[in-house]
PDB file of C-alpha atoms and ligand atoms in Angstrom:
ATOM      1  CA  UNK A   1      10.783 -27.067  -6.127  1.00  0.00           C
ATOM      2  CA  UNK A   2      11.393 -23.552  -6.947  1.00  0.00           C
ATOM      3  CA  UNK A   3       7.968 -22.497  -8.146  1.00  0.00           C
ATOM      4  CA  UNK A   4       6.537 -25.036  -5.731  1.00  0.00           C
ATOM      5  CA  UNK A   5       7.648 -22.792  -2.922  1.00  0.00           C
ATOM      6  CA  UNK A   6       6.488 -19.981  -4.580  1.00  0.00           C
ATOM      7  CA  UNK A   7       3.040 -21.208  -4.954  1.00  0.00           C
ATOM      8  CA  UNK A   8       2.915 -21.602  -0.930  1.00  0.00           C
ATOM      9  CA  UNK A   9       4.414 -18.406  -0.143  1.00  0.00           C
ATOM     10  CA  UNK A  10       2.290 -16.810  -2.033  1.00  0.00           C
ATOM     11  CA  UNK A  11      -0.852 -19.561  -0.549  1.00  0.00           C
ATOM     12  CA  UNK A  12       0.726 -18.032   2.642  1.00  0.00           C
ATOM     13  CA  UNK A  13       0.326 -14.772   2.015  1.00  0.00           C
ATOM     14  CA  UNK A  14      -3.070 -14.341   0.599  1.00  0.00           C
ATOM     15  CA  UNK A  15      -4.285 -16.528   3.499  1.00  0.00           C
ATOM     16  CA  UNK A  16      -2.853 -13.708   5.561  1.00  0.00           C
ATOM     17  CA  UNK A  17      -4.464 -11.814   3.705  1.00  0.00           C
ATOM     18  CA  UNK A  18      -8.096 -13.263   4.070  1.00  0.00           C
ATOM     19  CA  UNK A  19      -7.225 -13.713   7.791  1.00  0.00           C
ATOM     20  CA  UNK A  20      -5.722 -10.066   8.066  1.00  0.00           C
ATOM     21  CA  UNK A  21      -9.338  -8.600   7.036  1.00  0.00           C
ATOM     22  CA  UNK A  22     -11.992 -10.294   9.015  1.00  0.00           C
ATOM     23  CA  UNK A  23      -9.583  -8.687  11.722  1.00  0.00           C
ATOM     24  CA  UNK A  24     -11.545  -5.348  12.882  1.00  0.00           C
ATOM     25  CA  UNK A  25      -9.115  -2.800  13.065  1.00  0.00           C
ATOM     26  CA  UNK A  26      -9.497  -0.192  15.497  1.00  0.00           C
ATOM     27  CA  UNK A  27     -10.598   3.029  12.859  1.00  0.00           C
ATOM     28  CA  UNK A  28      -9.869   6.487  13.673  1.00  0.00           C
ATOM     29  CA  UNK A  29     -13.380   9.058  14.050  1.00  0.00           C
ATOM     30  CA  UNK A  30     -13.210  12.070  11.952  1.00  0.00           C
ATOM     31  CA  UNK A  31     -16.260  13.890  11.967  1.00  0.00           C
ATOM     32  CA  UNK A  32     -17.858  14.626   8.527  1.00  0.00           C
ATOM     33  CA  UNK A  33     -15.669  18.167   7.520  1.00  0.00           C
ATOM     34  CA  UNK A  34     -12.000  16.048   9.056  1.00  0.00           C
ATOM     35  CA  UNK A  35     -13.245  13.435   6.565  1.00  0.00           C
ATOM     36  CA  UNK A  36     -13.930  15.133   3.218  1.00  0.00           C
ATOM     37  CA  UNK A  37     -10.392  16.915   4.234  1.00  0.00           C
ATOM     38  CA  UNK A  38      -8.778  12.857   4.629  1.00  0.00           C
ATOM     39  CA  UNK A  39     -10.525  11.431   1.472  1.00  0.00           C
ATOM     40  CA  UNK A  40      -9.247  14.952  -0.126  1.00  0.00           C
ATOM     41  CA  UNK A  41      -5.645  14.210   0.401  1.00  0.00           C
ATOM     42  CA  UNK A  42      -5.636  10.475   0.676  1.00  0.00           C
ATOM     43  CA  UNK A  43      -6.055  11.120  -3.406  1.00  0.00           C
ATOM     44  CA  UNK A  44      -3.211  12.662  -4.146  1.00  0.00           C
ATOM     45  CA  UNK A  45      -1.816   9.261  -2.282  1.00  0.00           C
ATOM     46  CA  UNK A  46      -1.532   5.022  -4.352  1.00  0.00           C
ATOM     47  CA  UNK A  47       0.399   1.732  -2.499  1.00  0.00           C
ATOM     48  CA  UNK A  48       1.850  -0.232  -5.189  1.00  0.00           C
ATOM     49  CA  UNK A  49       2.072  -3.310  -3.399  1.00  0.00           C
ATOM     50  CA  UNK A  50       1.486  -7.438  -3.753  1.00  0.00           C
ATOM     51  CA  UNK A  51      -1.603  -8.763  -2.298  1.00  0.00           C
ATOM     52  CA  UNK A  52      -0.055 -11.398  -0.373  1.00  0.00           C
ATOM     53  CA  UNK A  53       2.821  -9.337   0.396  1.00  0.00           C
ATOM     54  CA  UNK A  54       3.094  -9.889   4.061  1.00  0.00           C
ATOM     55  CA  UNK A  55       4.569  -5.574   4.127  1.00  0.00           C
ATOM     56  CA  UNK A  56       2.427  -4.555   1.958  1.00  0.00           C
ATOM     57  CA  UNK A  57      -0.446  -6.437   4.055  1.00  0.00           C
ATOM     58  CA  UNK A  58       0.664  -4.747   7.273  1.00  0.00           C
ATOM     59  CA  UNK A  59       0.317  -1.170   5.107  1.00  0.00           C
ATOM     60  CA  UNK A  60      -3.302  -2.320   4.450  1.00  0.00           C
ATOM     61  CA  UNK A  61      -4.238  -2.493   7.777  1.00  0.00           C
ATOM     62  CA  UNK A  62      -3.039   0.545   8.788  1.00  0.00           C
ATOM     63  CA  UNK A  63      -4.838   2.766   6.096  1.00  0.00           C
ATOM     64  CA  UNK A  64      -7.579   0.803   7.641  1.00  0.00           C
ATOM     65  CA  UNK A  65      -7.571   2.477  10.371  1.00  0.00           C
ATOM     66  CA  UNK A  66      -6.449   5.556   9.771  1.00  0.00           C
ATOM     67  CA  UNK A  67      -9.912   5.351   8.092  1.00  0.00           C
ATOM     68  CA  UNK A  68      -8.574   6.662   4.607  1.00  0.00           C
ATOM     69  CA  UNK A  69      -9.522   5.687   0.780  1.00  0.00           C
ATOM     70  CA  UNK A  70      -5.765   4.688  -0.499  1.00  0.00           C
ATOM     71  CA  UNK A  71      -5.588   3.415  -4.438  1.00  0.00           C
ATOM     72  CA  UNK A  72      -3.624   0.182  -4.381  1.00  0.00           C
ATOM     73  CA  UNK A  73      -2.068  -0.847  -7.373  1.00  0.00           C
ATOM     74  CA  UNK A  74      -1.543  -4.498  -8.751  1.00  0.00           C
ATOM     75  CA  UNK A  75       2.699  -4.448  -8.820  1.00  0.00           C
ATOM     76  CA  UNK A  76       3.310  -8.324  -9.112  1.00  0.00           C
ATOM     77  CA  UNK A  77       1.814  -9.186 -12.395  1.00  0.00           C
ATOM     78  CA  UNK A  78       4.989  -8.868 -14.928  1.00  0.00           C
ATOM     79  CA  UNK A  79       4.416  -6.650 -17.636  1.00  0.00           C
ATOM     80  CA  UNK A  80       1.840  -5.368 -16.208  1.00  0.00           C
ATOM     81  CA  UNK A  81       1.372  -1.681 -16.432  1.00  0.00           C
ATOM     82  CA  UNK A  82       2.303  -0.629 -12.722  1.00  0.00           C
ATOM     83  CA  UNK A  83       4.799  -3.167 -12.246  1.00  0.00           C
ATOM     84  CA  UNK A  84       6.408  -1.523 -15.447  1.00  0.00           C
ATOM     85  CA  UNK A  85       5.724   1.964 -14.139  1.00  0.00           C
ATOM     86  CA  UNK A  86       7.925   1.383 -11.086  1.00  0.00           C
ATOM     87  CA  UNK A  87      10.569  -0.601 -12.020  1.00  0.00           C
ATOM     88  CA  UNK A  88      11.129   2.654 -15.212  1.00  0.00           C
ATOM     89  CA  UNK A  89      10.518   5.433 -12.485  1.00  0.00           C
ATOM     90  CA  UNK A  90      12.471   4.511  -9.466  1.00  0.00           C
ATOM     91  CA  UNK A  91      14.591   1.702 -11.180  1.00  0.00           C
ATOM     92  CA  UNK A  92      13.677  -1.176  -8.963  1.00  0.00           C
ATOM     93  CA  UNK A  93      10.298  -2.980  -8.025  1.00  0.00           C
ATOM     94  CA  UNK A  94       9.679  -3.604  -4.104  1.00  0.00           C
ATOM     95  CA  UNK A  95       6.190  -3.208  -2.782  1.00  0.00           C
ATOM     96  CA  UNK A  96       4.957  -1.490  -0.590  1.00  0.00           C
ATOM     97  CA  UNK A  97       5.491   1.531  -1.836  1.00  0.00           C
ATOM     98  CA  UNK A  98       3.693   4.475  -1.748  1.00  0.00           C
ATOM     99  CA  UNK A  99       3.624   6.981  -4.905  1.00  0.00           C
ATOM    100  CA  UNK A 100       2.197  11.009  -3.395  1.00  0.00           C
ATOM    101  CA  UNK A 101       1.649  12.921  -5.998  1.00  0.00           C
ATOM    102  CA  UNK A 102       2.168  17.046  -5.229  1.00  0.00           C
ATOM    103  CA  UNK A 103       1.051  18.897  -8.234  1.00  0.00           C
ATOM    104  CA  UNK A 104       3.834  18.257 -10.323  1.00  0.00           C
ATOM    105  CA  UNK A 105       5.399  16.540  -7.335  1.00  0.00           C
ATOM    106  CA  UNK A 106       5.566  12.476  -7.158  1.00  0.00           C
ATOM    107  CA  UNK A 107       7.101  10.866  -4.767  1.00  0.00           C
ATOM    108  CA  UNK A 108       8.210   7.217  -4.614  1.00  0.00           C
ATOM    109  CA  UNK A 109       7.984   6.257  -0.501  1.00  0.00           C
ATOM    110  CA  UNK A 110       9.233   2.414   0.113  1.00  0.00           C
ATOM    111  CA  UNK A 111      10.208   0.521   3.622  1.00  0.00           C
ATOM    112  CA  UNK A 112       6.202  -0.236   5.300  1.00  0.00           C
ATOM    113  CA  UNK A 113       8.020   0.952   8.493  1.00  0.00           C
ATOM    114  CA  UNK A 114       8.890   4.368   6.800  1.00  0.00           C
ATOM    115  CA  UNK A 115       5.063   4.675   4.821  1.00  0.00           C
ATOM    116  CA  UNK A 116       3.807   3.414   8.379  1.00  0.00           C
ATOM    117  CA  UNK A 117       5.503   6.649   9.935  1.00  0.00           C
ATOM    118  CA  UNK A 118       3.748   8.591   6.795  1.00  0.00           C
ATOM    119  CA  UNK A 119       0.884   8.083   6.964  1.00  0.00           C
ATOM    120  CA  UNK A 120       0.070   7.762  10.453  1.00  0.00           C
ATOM    121  CA  UNK A 121       1.361  11.700  10.046  1.00  0.00           C
ATOM    122  CA  UNK A 122      -0.378  12.943   7.459  1.00  0.00           C
ATOM    123  CA  UNK A 123      -3.861  11.238   8.702  1.00  0.00           C
ATOM    124  CA  UNK A 124      -3.922  10.732  12.911  1.00  0.00           C
TER     125      UNK A 124
HETATM  126  N1  LIG B 201      11.987  -3.629   4.221  1.00  0.00           N
HETATM  127  C1  LIG B 201      11.039  -3.818   2.596  1.00  0.00           C
HETATM  128  C2  LIG B 201      10.330  -4.952   2.925  1.00  0.00           C
HETATM  129  C3  LIG B 201       9.354  -5.664   1.469  1.00  0.00           C
HETATM  130  C4  LIG B 201      10.142  -6.765   0.588  1.00  0.00           C
HETATM  131  O1  LIG B 201      10.510  -7.562   0.969  1.00  0.00           O
HETATM  132  N2  LIG B 201       9.119  -7.050  -0.077  1.00  0.00           N
HETATM  133  C5  LIG B 201       8.972  -7.987  -1.591  1.00  0.00           C
HETATM  134  C6  LIG B 201       7.872  -8.411  -0.925  1.00  0.00           C
HETATM  135  S1  LIG B 201       7.050  -9.054   0.128  1.00  0.00           S
HETATM  136  C7  LIG B 201       9.355  -7.472  -2.116  1.00  0.00           C
HETATM  137  O2  LIG B 201       9.432  -6.408  -3.121  1.00  0.00           O
HETATM  138  N3  LIG B 201       9.973  -8.199  -3.963  1.00  0.00           N
HETATM  139  C8  LIG B 201      10.096  -7.235  -5.536  1.00  0.00           C
HETATM  140  C9  LIG B 201       9.397  -9.129  -5.798  1.00  0.00           C
HETATM  141  O3  LIG B 201       9.036  -9.249  -5.149  1.00  0.00           O
HETATM  142  O4  LIG B 201      10.023  -8.459  -6.934  1.00  0.00           O
HETATM  143  C10 LIG B 201       9.351  -3.051   3.641  1.00  0.00           C
HETATM  144  O5  LIG B 201       9.135  -3.457   4.666  1.00  0.00           O
HETATM  145  O6  LIG B 201       8.923  -2.753   2.570  1.00  0.00           O
END
């Protein structure tokens, strides 16, 4: 029963993720120079996520709207390198989570609302 519910939840999440990809997002527009700066800054950020998690789907939409490329890391797979890294470094697995690397300093940011506010502040 528990497995069935999990499969249903994942299936529904995957469907929502696919529909979300089909719904256009209004994108921030920049000139070439501004885009280059934004791209460079975005290279320091990674999104740890599950494909079908609704909070992650929302975060990915925010990223698409901000017209930046942020690397996504699959933290769902048990025993996977990114899930294990997150567990080791933060003491928990919760997605979405941003890993922000500034030089040697690494910040892990949880909560989709905080992630949205941070990305909008940095890239709007
Ligand atoms: N309040 C959090 C909720 C995030 C949340 O519930 N994430 C779930 C996935 S949808 C999670 O990380 N679950 C951990 C797990 O399944 O191991 C947010 O808005 O980001």
